[in-house]
PDB file of C-alpha atoms in Angstrom:
ATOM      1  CA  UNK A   1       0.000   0.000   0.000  1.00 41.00           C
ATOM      2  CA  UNK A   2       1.179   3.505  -0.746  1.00 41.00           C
ATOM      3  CA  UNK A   3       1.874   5.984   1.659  1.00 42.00           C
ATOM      4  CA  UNK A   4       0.956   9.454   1.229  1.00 40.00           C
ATOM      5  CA  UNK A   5       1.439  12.929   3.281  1.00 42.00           C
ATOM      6  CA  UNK A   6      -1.546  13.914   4.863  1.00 45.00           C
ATOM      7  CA  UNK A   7      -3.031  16.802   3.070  1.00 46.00           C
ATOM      8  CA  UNK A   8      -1.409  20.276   4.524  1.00 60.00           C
ATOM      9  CA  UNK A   9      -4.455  21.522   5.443  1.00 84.00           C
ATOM     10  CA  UNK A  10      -7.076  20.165   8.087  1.00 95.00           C
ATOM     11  CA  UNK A  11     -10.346  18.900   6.555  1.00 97.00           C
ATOM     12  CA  UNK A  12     -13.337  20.623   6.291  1.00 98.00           C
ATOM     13  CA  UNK A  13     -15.841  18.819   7.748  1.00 98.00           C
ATOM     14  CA  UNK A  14     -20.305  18.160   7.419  1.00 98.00           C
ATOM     15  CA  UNK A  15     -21.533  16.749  10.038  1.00 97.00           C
ATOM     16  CA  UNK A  16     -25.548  14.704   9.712  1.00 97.00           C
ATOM     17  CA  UNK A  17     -26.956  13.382  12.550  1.00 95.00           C
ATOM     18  CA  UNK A  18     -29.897  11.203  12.231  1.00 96.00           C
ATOM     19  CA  UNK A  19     -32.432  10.934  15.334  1.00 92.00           C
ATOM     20  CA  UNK A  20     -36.310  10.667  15.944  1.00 87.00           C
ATOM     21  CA  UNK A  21     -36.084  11.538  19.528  1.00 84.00           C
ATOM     22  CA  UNK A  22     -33.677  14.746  19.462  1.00 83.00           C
ATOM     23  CA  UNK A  23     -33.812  17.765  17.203  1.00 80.00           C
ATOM     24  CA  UNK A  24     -30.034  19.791  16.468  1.00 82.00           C
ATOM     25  CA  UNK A  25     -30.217  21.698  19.689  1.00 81.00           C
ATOM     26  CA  UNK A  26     -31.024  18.723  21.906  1.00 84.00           C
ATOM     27  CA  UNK A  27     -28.490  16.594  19.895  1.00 87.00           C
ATOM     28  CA  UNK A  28     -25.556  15.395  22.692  1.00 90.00           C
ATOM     29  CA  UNK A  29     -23.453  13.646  19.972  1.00 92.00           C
ATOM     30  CA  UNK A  30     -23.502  15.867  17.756  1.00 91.00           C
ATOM     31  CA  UNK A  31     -22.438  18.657  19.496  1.00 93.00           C
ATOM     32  CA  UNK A  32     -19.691  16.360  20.916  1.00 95.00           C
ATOM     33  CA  UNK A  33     -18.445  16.470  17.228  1.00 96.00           C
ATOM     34  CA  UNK A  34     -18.311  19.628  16.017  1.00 93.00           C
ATOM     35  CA  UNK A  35     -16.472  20.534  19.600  1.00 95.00           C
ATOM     36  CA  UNK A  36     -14.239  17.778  19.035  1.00 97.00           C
ATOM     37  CA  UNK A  37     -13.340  19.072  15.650  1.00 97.00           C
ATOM     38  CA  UNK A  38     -13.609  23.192  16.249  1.00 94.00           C
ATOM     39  CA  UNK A  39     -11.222  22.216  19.517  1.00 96.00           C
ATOM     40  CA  UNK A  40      -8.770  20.573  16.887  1.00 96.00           C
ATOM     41  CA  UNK A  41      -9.239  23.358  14.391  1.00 96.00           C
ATOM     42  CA  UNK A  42     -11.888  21.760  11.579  1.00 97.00           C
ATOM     43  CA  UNK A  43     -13.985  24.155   9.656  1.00 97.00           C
ATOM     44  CA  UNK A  44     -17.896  22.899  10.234  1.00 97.00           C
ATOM     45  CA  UNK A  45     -18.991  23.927   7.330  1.00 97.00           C
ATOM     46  CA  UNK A  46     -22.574  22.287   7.373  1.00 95.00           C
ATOM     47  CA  UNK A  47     -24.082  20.372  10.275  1.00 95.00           C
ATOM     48  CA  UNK A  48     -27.660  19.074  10.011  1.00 94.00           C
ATOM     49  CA  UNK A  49     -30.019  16.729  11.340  1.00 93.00           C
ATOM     50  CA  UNK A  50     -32.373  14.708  10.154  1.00 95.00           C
ATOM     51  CA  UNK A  51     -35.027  12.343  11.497  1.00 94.00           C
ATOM     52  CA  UNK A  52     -34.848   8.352  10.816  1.00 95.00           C
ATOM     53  CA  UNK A  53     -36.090   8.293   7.299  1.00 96.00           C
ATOM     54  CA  UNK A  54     -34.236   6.026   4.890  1.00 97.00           C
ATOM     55  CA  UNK A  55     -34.712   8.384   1.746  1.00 98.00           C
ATOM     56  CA  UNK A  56     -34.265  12.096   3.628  1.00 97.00           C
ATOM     57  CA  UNK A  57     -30.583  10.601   5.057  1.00 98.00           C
ATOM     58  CA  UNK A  58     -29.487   9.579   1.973  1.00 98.00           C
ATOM     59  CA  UNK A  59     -30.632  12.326   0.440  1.00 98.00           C
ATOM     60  CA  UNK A  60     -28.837  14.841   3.179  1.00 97.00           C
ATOM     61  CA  UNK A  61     -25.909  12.840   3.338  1.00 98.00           C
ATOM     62  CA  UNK A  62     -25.265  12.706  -0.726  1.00 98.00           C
ATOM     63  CA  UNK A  63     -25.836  16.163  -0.657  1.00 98.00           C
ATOM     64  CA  UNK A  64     -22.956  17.095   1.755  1.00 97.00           C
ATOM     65  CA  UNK A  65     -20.779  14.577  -0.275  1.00 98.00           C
ATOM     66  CA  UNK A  66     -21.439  17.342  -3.112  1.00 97.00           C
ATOM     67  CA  UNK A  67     -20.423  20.032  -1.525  1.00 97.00           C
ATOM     68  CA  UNK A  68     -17.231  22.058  -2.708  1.00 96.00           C
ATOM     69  CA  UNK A  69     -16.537  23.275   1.048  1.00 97.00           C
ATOM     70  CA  UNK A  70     -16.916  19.408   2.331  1.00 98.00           C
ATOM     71  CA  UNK A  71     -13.708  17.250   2.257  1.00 98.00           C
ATOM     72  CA  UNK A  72     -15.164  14.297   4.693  1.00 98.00           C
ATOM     73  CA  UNK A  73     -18.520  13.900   6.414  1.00 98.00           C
ATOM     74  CA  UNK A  74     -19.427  12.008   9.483  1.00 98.00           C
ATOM     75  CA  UNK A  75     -23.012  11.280  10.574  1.00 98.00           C
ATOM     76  CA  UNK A  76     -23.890   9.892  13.956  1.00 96.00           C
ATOM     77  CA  UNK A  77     -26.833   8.261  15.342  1.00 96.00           C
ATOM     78  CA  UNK A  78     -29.101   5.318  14.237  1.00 95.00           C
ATOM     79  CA  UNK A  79     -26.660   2.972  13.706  1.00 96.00           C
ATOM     80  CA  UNK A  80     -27.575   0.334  16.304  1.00 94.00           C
ATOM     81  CA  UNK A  81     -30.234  -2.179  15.182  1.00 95.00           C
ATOM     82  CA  UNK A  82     -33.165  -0.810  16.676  1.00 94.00           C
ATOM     83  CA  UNK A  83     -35.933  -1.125  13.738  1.00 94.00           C
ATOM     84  CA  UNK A  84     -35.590   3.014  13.084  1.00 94.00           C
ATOM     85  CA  UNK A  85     -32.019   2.647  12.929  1.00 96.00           C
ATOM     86  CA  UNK A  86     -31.079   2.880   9.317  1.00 97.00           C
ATOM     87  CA  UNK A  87     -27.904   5.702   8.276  1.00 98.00           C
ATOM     88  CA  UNK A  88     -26.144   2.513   7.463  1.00 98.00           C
ATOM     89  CA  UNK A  89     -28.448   0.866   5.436  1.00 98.00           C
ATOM     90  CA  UNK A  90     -29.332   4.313   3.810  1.00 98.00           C
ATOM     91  CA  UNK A  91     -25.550   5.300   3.273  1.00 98.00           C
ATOM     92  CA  UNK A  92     -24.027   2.341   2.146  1.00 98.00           C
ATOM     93  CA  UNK A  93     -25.190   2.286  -1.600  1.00 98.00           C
ATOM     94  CA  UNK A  94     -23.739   5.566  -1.729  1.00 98.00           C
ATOM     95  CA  UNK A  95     -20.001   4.173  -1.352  1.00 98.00           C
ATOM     96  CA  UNK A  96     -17.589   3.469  -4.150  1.00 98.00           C
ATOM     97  CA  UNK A  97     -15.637   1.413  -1.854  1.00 97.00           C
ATOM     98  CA  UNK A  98     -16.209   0.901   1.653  1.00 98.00           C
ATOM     99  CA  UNK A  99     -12.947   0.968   4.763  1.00 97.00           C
ATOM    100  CA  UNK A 100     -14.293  -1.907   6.376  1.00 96.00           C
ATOM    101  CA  UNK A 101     -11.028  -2.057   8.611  1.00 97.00           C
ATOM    102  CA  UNK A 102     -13.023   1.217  10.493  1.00 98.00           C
ATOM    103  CA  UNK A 103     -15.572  -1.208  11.502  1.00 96.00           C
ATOM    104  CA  UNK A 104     -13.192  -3.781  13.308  1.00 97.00           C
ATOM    105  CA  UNK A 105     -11.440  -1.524  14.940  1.00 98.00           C
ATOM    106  CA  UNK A 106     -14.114   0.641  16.382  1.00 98.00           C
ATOM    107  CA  UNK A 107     -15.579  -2.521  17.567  1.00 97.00           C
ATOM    108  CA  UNK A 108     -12.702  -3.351  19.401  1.00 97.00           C
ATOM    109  CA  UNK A 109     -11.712  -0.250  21.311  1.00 98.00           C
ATOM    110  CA  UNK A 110     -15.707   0.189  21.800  1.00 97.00           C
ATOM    111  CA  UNK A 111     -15.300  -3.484  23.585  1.00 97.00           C
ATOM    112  CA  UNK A 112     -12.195  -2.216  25.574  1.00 97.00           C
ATOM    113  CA  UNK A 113     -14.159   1.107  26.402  1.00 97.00           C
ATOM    114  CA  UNK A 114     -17.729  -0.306  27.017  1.00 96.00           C
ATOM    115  CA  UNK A 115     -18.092  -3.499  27.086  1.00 96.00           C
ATOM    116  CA  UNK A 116     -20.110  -6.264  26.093  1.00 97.00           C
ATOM    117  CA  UNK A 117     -22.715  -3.237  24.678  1.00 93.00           C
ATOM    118  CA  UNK A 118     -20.027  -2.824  21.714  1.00 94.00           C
ATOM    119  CA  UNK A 119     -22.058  -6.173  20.773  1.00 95.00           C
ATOM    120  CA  UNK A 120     -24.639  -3.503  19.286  1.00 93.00           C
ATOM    121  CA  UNK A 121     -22.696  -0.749  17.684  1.00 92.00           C
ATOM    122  CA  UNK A 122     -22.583  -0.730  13.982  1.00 96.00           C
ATOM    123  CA  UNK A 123     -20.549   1.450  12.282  1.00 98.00           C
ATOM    124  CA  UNK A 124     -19.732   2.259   8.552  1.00 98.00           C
ATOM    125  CA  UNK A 125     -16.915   3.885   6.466  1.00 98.00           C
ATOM    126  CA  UNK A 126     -15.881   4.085   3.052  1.00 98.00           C
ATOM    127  CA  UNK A 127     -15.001   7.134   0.073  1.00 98.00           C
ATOM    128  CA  UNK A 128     -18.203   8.522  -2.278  1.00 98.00           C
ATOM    129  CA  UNK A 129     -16.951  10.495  -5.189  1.00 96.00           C
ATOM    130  CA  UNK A 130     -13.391  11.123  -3.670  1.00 97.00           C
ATOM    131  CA  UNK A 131     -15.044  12.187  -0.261  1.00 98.00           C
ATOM    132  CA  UNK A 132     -14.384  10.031   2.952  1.00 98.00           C
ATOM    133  CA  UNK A 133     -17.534   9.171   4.889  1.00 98.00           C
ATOM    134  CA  UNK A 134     -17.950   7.957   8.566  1.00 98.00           C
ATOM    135  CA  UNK A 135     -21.398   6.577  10.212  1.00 98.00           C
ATOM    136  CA  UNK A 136     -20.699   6.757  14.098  1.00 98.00           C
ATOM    137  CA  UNK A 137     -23.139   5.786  16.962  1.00 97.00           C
ATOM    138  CA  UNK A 138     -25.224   8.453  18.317  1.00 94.00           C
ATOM    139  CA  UNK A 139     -23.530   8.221  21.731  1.00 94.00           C
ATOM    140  CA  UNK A 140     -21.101  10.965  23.010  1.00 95.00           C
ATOM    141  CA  UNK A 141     -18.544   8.870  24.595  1.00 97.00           C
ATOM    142  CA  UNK A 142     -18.503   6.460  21.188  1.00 96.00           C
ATOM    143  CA  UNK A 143     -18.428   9.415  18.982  1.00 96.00           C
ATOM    144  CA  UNK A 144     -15.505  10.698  20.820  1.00 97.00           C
ATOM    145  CA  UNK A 145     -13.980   7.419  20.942  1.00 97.00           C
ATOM    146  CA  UNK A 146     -14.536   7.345  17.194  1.00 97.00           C
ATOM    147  CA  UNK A 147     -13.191  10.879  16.320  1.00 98.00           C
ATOM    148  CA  UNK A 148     -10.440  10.838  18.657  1.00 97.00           C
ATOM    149  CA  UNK A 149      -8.695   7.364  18.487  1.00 97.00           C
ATOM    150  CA  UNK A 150      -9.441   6.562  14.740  1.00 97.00           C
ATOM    151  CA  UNK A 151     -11.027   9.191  12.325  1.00 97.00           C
ATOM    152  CA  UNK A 152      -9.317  12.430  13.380  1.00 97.00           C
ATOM    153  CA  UNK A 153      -5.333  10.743  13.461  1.00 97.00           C
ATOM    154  CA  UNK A 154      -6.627   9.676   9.700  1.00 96.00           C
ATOM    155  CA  UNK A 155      -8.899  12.298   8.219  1.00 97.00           C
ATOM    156  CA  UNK A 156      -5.746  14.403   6.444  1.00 96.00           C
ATOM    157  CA  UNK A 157      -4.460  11.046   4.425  1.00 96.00           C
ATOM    158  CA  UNK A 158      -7.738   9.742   3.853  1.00 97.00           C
ATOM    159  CA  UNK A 159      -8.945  12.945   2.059  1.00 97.00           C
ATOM    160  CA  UNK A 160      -5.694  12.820   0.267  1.00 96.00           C
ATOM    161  CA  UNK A 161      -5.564   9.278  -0.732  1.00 96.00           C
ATOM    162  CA  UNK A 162      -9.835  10.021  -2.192  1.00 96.00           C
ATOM    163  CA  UNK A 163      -9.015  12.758  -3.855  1.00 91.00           C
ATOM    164  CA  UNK A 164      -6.066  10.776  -5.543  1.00 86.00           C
ATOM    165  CA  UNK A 165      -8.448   8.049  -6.189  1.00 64.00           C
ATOM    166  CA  UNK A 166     -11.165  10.282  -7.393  1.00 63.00           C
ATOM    167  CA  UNK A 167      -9.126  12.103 -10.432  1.00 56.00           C
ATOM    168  CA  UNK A 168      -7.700   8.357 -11.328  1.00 53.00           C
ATOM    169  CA  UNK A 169     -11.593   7.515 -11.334  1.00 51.00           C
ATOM    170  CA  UNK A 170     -12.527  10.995 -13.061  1.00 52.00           C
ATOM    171  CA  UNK A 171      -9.695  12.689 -15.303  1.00 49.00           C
ATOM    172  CA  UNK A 172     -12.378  16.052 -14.925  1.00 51.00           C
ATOM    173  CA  UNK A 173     -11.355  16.025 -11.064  1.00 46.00           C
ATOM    174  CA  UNK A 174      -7.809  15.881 -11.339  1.00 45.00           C
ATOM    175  CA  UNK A 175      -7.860  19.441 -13.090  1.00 45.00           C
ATOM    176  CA  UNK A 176     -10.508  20.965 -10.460  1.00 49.00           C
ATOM    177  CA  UNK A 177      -8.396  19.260  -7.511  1.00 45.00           C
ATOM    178  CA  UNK A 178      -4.547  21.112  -9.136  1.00 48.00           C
ATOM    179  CA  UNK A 179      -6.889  24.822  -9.140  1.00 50.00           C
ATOM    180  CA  UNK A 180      -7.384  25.281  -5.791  1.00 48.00           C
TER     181      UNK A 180
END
């Protein structure tokens, strides 16, 4: 695998959170993300939330991936396998190629953080249209966990290594990416 140099500067990144029973300003875990990333210095520049509807999340989420001011997006909440619990399900088929390596290893240092209730947590990652995407729980403590121990130490080479995939996958890209 080839190494590159994380990009020089920090991600800009949309945050989604999906939840019936909380509305933006009520929304724990997702203000546990965008202080996470403002205390680390990440532009926010679009957080939103959205209910548990399969369509709407997509929808939201493909949008931010669209975005000229979005590098990577992260969502959190409905994750678990409750039956409203469907980012993953709705997010998925908008992946080119999914970092299922994200997935094991949340899953283990949610086991050595909280237990046996890791045994719920589903989590997703993978690159749409040269933009890194991450579906975290809707819990504070396992979106910091998330953010802290395994997106944030990434999110620099991971934007660089989509982007280099993206104008290998679209020659259109390539010149867009060398003008800014």
């Amino acid at each position: 695998m080839e190494m590159t140099e994380p990009a020089d500067e920090l991600p800009r990144i949309g945050v989604v959170t999906i939840a019936t029973d909380r509305s933006l300003s009520t929304d724990a875990a997702g203000e546990t993300i965008e202080d996470v990333l403002e205390e680390r210095g990440h532009e926010v520049p679009m957080r939103e939330h959205v209910g548990s509807d399969h369509d709407k999340v997509q929808s939201i989420v493909s949008r931010m991936i669209d975005r000229d001011d979005v590098d990577l997006v992260v969502t959190s909440g409905a994750t678990s396998i409750e039956p409203d619990d469907i980012t993953l399900e709705a997010v998925r088929p908008l992946l080119d190629k999914e970092l299922s390596t994200f997935d094991d290893l949340f899953a283990t240092l949610s086991y050595e953080a909280f237990g046996s209730h890791a045994v719920a947590a589903r989590t997703l990652a993978g690159v749409s249209g040269g933009v890194p995407v991450f579906c975290l729980p809707g819990n504070r403590d396992a979106v910091r966990l998330g953010l802290e121990k395994l997106l944030l130490p990434e999110a620099g080479h991971l934007v660089s290594l989509a982007r280099s995939e993206a104008t290998v996958a679209d020659p259109g890209i390539e010149k867009e990416i060398q003008e800014e």
